């Protein structure tokens, strides 16, 4: 008798939840893992958690921040964080650990973040990405973000190299008057 062919691996039971200070140890592992890859996010491992740990605690308690985690059980496997900077746009950063990418989690996290920004009355969401990060840029474009510019040789990496970055934006308020007014000359 032959063994039955196994079916497709079930999708992991990942849930989204607002971050709390209890998530710090697991968030730290997830963030450190993505930072250790050195090719997706700005932060590179090793990370100084004496500074970043208290910042995480302060952030999750601050209503000007929105931090939602993707969790496989209790394990943090992804995050999105947004900061409403008042007069400026909401700034956004996100990451998903290897093994949980390209399964729709980024779509869910980004939808939640944009929903929060809209609900807050923000006029725009802005972010930076490496120009080679096609998956991230594709995800942002799916939600209507546009590439607004390219910063040349902008960020110094730990190995001394200088990486370009693209700035992307999603305008949420097209109705307020634009500006600045024309100059005198
Ligand atoms: C970038 C990232 C957040 C995307 O999340 P994800 O869960 O992998 O993406 P999803 O499965 O939700 O796919 C979202 C969309 O990306 C786009 N996309 C995926 N792979 C792509 C590729 N190779 N090229 C272009 N677009 C791509 C598609 O539009 C896709 O939507 P669709 O499946 O409905 O067509 C995630 O891969 C990640 O964390 N990567 C490492 C860290 C990182 O890059 N962070 C962002 C820094 S700017």
CSV table of N, CA and C and ligand atoms in Angstrom, one decimal, residues 34 37 39-42 77-79 92-98 100-109 127-130 133-143, ligand 1:
chain,number,residue,atom,x,y,z
A,34,UNK,N,15.8,40.3,10.5
A,34,UNK,CA,15.7,40.9,9.2
A,34,UNK,C,16.9,41.9,9.0
A,37,UNK,N,20.1,40.3,7.7
A,37,UNK,CA,20.1,40.0,6.3
A,37,UNK,C,20.8,41.1,5.5
A,39,UNK,N,20.0,43.5,3.6
A,39,UNK,CA,19.6,43.8,2.2
A,39,UNK,C,18.2,44.4,2.0
A,40,UNK,N,17.5,44.5,3.1
A,40,UNK,CA,16.1,44.9,3.0
A,40,UNK,C,15.8,46.2,3.7
A,41,UNK,N,16.2,46.3,5.0
A,41,UNK,CA,15.8,47.4,5.8
A,41,UNK,C,17.1,48.3,6.1
A,42,UNK,N,16.9,49.5,6.5
A,42,UNK,CA,18.0,50.4,6.8
A,42,UNK,C,18.8,49.9,7.9
A,77,UNK,N,6.5,37.6,13.8
A,77,UNK,CA,7.1,37.2,12.5
A,77,UNK,C,7.1,38.4,11.5
A,78,UNK,N,6.5,39.5,11.9
A,78,UNK,CA,6.4,40.7,11.1
A,78,UNK,C,5.9,41.9,11.8
A,79,UNK,N,6.1,43.0,11.3
A,79,UNK,CA,5.7,44.3,11.9
A,79,UNK,C,5.5,45.4,10.9
A,92,UNK,N,6.5,55.4,7.5
A,92,UNK,CA,6.1,53.9,7.6
A,92,UNK,C,7.4,53.1,7.4
A,93,UNK,N,7.5,52.0,8.2
A,93,UNK,CA,8.5,51.0,8.0
A,93,UNK,C,7.9,49.6,8.3
A,94,UNK,N,8.4,48.6,7.7
A,94,UNK,CA,7.8,47.3,7.9
A,94,UNK,C,8.8,46.2,7.6
A,95,UNK,N,8.5,45.0,8.1
A,95,UNK,CA,9.4,43.9,7.8
A,95,UNK,C,8.7,42.6,8.2
A,96,UNK,N,9.1,41.5,7.5
A,96,UNK,CA,8.6,40.2,7.7
A,96,UNK,C,9.8,39.2,7.7
A,97,UNK,N,9.8,38.3,8.7
A,97,UNK,CA,11.0,37.4,8.7
A,97,UNK,C,10.9,36.4,7.6
A,98,UNK,N,12.1,36.0,7.2
A,98,UNK,CA,12.3,35.0,6.1
A,98,UNK,C,11.4,33.8,6.5
A,100,UNK,N,8.1,33.7,6.0
A,100,UNK,CA,6.7,34.2,6.1
A,100,UNK,C,6.4,35.2,5.1
A,101,UNK,N,7.4,35.4,4.1
A,101,UNK,CA,7.2,36.4,3.1
A,101,UNK,C,6.3,35.9,1.9
A,102,UNK,N,5.8,36.7,1.1
A,102,UNK,CA,5.1,36.4,-0.1
A,102,UNK,C,3.9,35.5,0.2
A,103,UNK,N,3.3,35.7,1.3
A,103,UNK,CA,2.1,34.9,1.7
A,103,UNK,C,0.9,35.8,2.0
A,104,UNK,N,1.1,37.1,1.6
A,104,UNK,CA,0.0,38.0,1.9
A,104,UNK,C,0.1,38.8,3.2
A,105,UNK,N,1.1,38.5,4.0
A,105,UNK,CA,1.1,39.2,5.3
A,105,UNK,C,1.4,40.7,5.2
A,106,UNK,N,2.4,41.0,4.2
A,106,UNK,CA,2.7,42.4,4.0
A,106,UNK,C,1.5,43.2,3.6
A,107,UNK,N,0.6,42.6,2.7
A,107,UNK,CA,-0.6,43.2,2.3
A,107,UNK,C,-1.5,43.5,3.5
A,108,UNK,N,-1.6,42.5,4.4
A,108,UNK,CA,-2.5,42.8,5.6
A,108,UNK,C,-1.9,43.9,6.5
A,109,UNK,N,-0.6,43.8,6.7
A,109,UNK,CA,0.0,44.8,7.6
A,109,UNK,C,-0.2,46.2,7.0
A,127,UNK,N,7.6,56.7,2.8
A,127,UNK,CA,8.6,55.7,3.2
A,127,UNK,C,9.8,55.8,2.3
A,128,UNK,N,10.8,55.1,2.7
A,128,UNK,CA,12.0,54.9,1.8
A,128,UNK,C,12.2,53.4,1.6
A,129,UNK,N,12.7,53.0,0.4
A,129,UNK,CA,13.0,51.6,0.1
A,129,UNK,C,14.3,51.6,-0.7
A,130,UNK,N,15.0,50.5,-0.7
A,130,UNK,CA,16.1,50.4,-1.6
A,130,UNK,C,15.6,50.2,-3.0
A,133,UNK,N,14.7,46.6,-4.1
A,133,UNK,CA,13.7,45.8,-3.3
A,133,UNK,C,12.4,45.7,-4.1
A,134,UNK,N,12.4,44.9,-5.1
A,134,UNK,CA,11.2,44.9,-6.0
A,134,UNK,C,9.9,44.4,-5.3
A,135,UNK,N,10.1,43.5,-4.4
A,135,UNK,CA,8.9,43.0,-3.7
A,135,UNK,C,8.2,44.1,-2.9
A,136,UNK,N,9.1,44.8,-2.1
A,136,UNK,CA,8.5,45.9,-1.3
A,136,UNK,C,7.9,47.0,-2.2
A,137,UNK,N,8.6,47.4,-3.2
A,137,UNK,CA,8.1,48.4,-4.1
A,137,UNK,C,6.8,48.0,-4.8
A,138,UNK,N,6.8,46.7,-5.2
A,138,UNK,CA,5.5,46.2,-5.8
A,138,UNK,C,4.4,46.2,-4.8
A,139,UNK,N,4.7,45.9,-3.5
A,139,UNK,CA,3.6,45.9,-2.5
A,139,UNK,C,3.1,47.3,-2.3
A,140,UNK,N,4.0,48.3,-2.2
A,140,UNK,CA,3.6,49.7,-2.0
A,140,UNK,C,2.8,50.2,-3.2
A,141,UNK,N,3.3,49.9,-4.4
A,141,UNK,CA,2.6,50.3,-5.6
A,141,UNK,C,1.2,49.7,-5.7
A,142,UNK,N,1.0,48.5,-5.2
A,142,UNK,CA,-0.3,47.8,-5.2
A,142,UNK,C,-1.3,48.7,-4.5
A,143,UNK,N,-0.8,49.4,-3.4
A,143,UNK,CA,-1.7,50.3,-2.6
A,143,UNK,C,-1.8,51.7,-3.1
B,1,LIG,C1,8.4,43.6,1.5
B,1,LIG,C2,7.5,42.8,2.4
B,1,LIG,C3,7.0,43.6,3.5
B,1,LIG,C4,6.3,42.4,1.5
B,1,LIG,O1,5.4,41.6,2.3
B,1,LIG,P1,5.0,40.1,1.8
B,1,LIG,O2,4.1,39.5,2.8
B,1,LIG,O3,6.2,39.4,1.4
B,1,LIG,O4,4.2,40.5,0.5
B,1,LIG,P2,2.7,40.0,0.0
B,1,LIG,O5,2.7,38.5,0.0
B,1,LIG,O6,1.7,40.7,0.8
B,1,LIG,O7,2.8,40.5,-1.5
B,1,LIG,C5,2.4,41.8,-1.7
B,1,LIG,C6,2.6,42.3,-3.2
B,1,LIG,O8,4.0,42.5,-3.5
B,1,LIG,C7,4.1,42.4,-4.9
B,1,LIG,N1,5.2,41.6,-5.2
B,1,LIG,C8,5.5,40.4,-4.6
B,1,LIG,N2,6.7,39.9,-5.1
B,1,LIG,C9,7.0,40.8,-6.0
B,1,LIG,C10,8.2,40.9,-6.9
B,1,LIG,N3,9.1,40.0,-6.9
B,1,LIG,N4,8.2,42.0,-7.7
B,1,LIG,C11,7.3,42.9,-7.7
B,1,LIG,N5,6.2,42.9,-6.9
B,1,LIG,C12,6.1,41.8,-6.1
B,1,LIG,C13,2.8,41.9,-5.4
B,1,LIG,O9,2.0,43.1,-5.9
B,1,LIG,C14,2.1,41.3,-4.2
B,1,LIG,O10,0.8,41.4,-4.2
B,1,LIG,P3,-0.1,40.2,-5.0
B,1,LIG,O11,0.4,38.9,-4.4
B,1,LIG,O12,-1.5,40.5,-4.6
B,1,LIG,O13,0.2,40.4,-6.4
B,1,LIG,C15,8.2,41.5,2.9
B,1,LIG,O14,8.6,40.7,1.8
B,1,LIG,C16,9.5,41.8,3.7
B,1,LIG,O15,9.3,42.1,4.9
B,1,LIG,N6,10.6,41.7,3.1
B,1,LIG,C17,11.9,41.9,3.8
B,1,LIG,C18,12.0,43.2,4.6
B,1,LIG,C19,11.6,44.4,3.7
B,1,LIG,O16,11.9,44.4,2.5
B,1,LIG,N7,10.9,45.4,4.3
B,1,LIG,C20,10.5,46.6,3.5
B,1,LIG,C21,11.6,47.6,3.5
B,1,LIG,S1,11.2,49.0,2.4
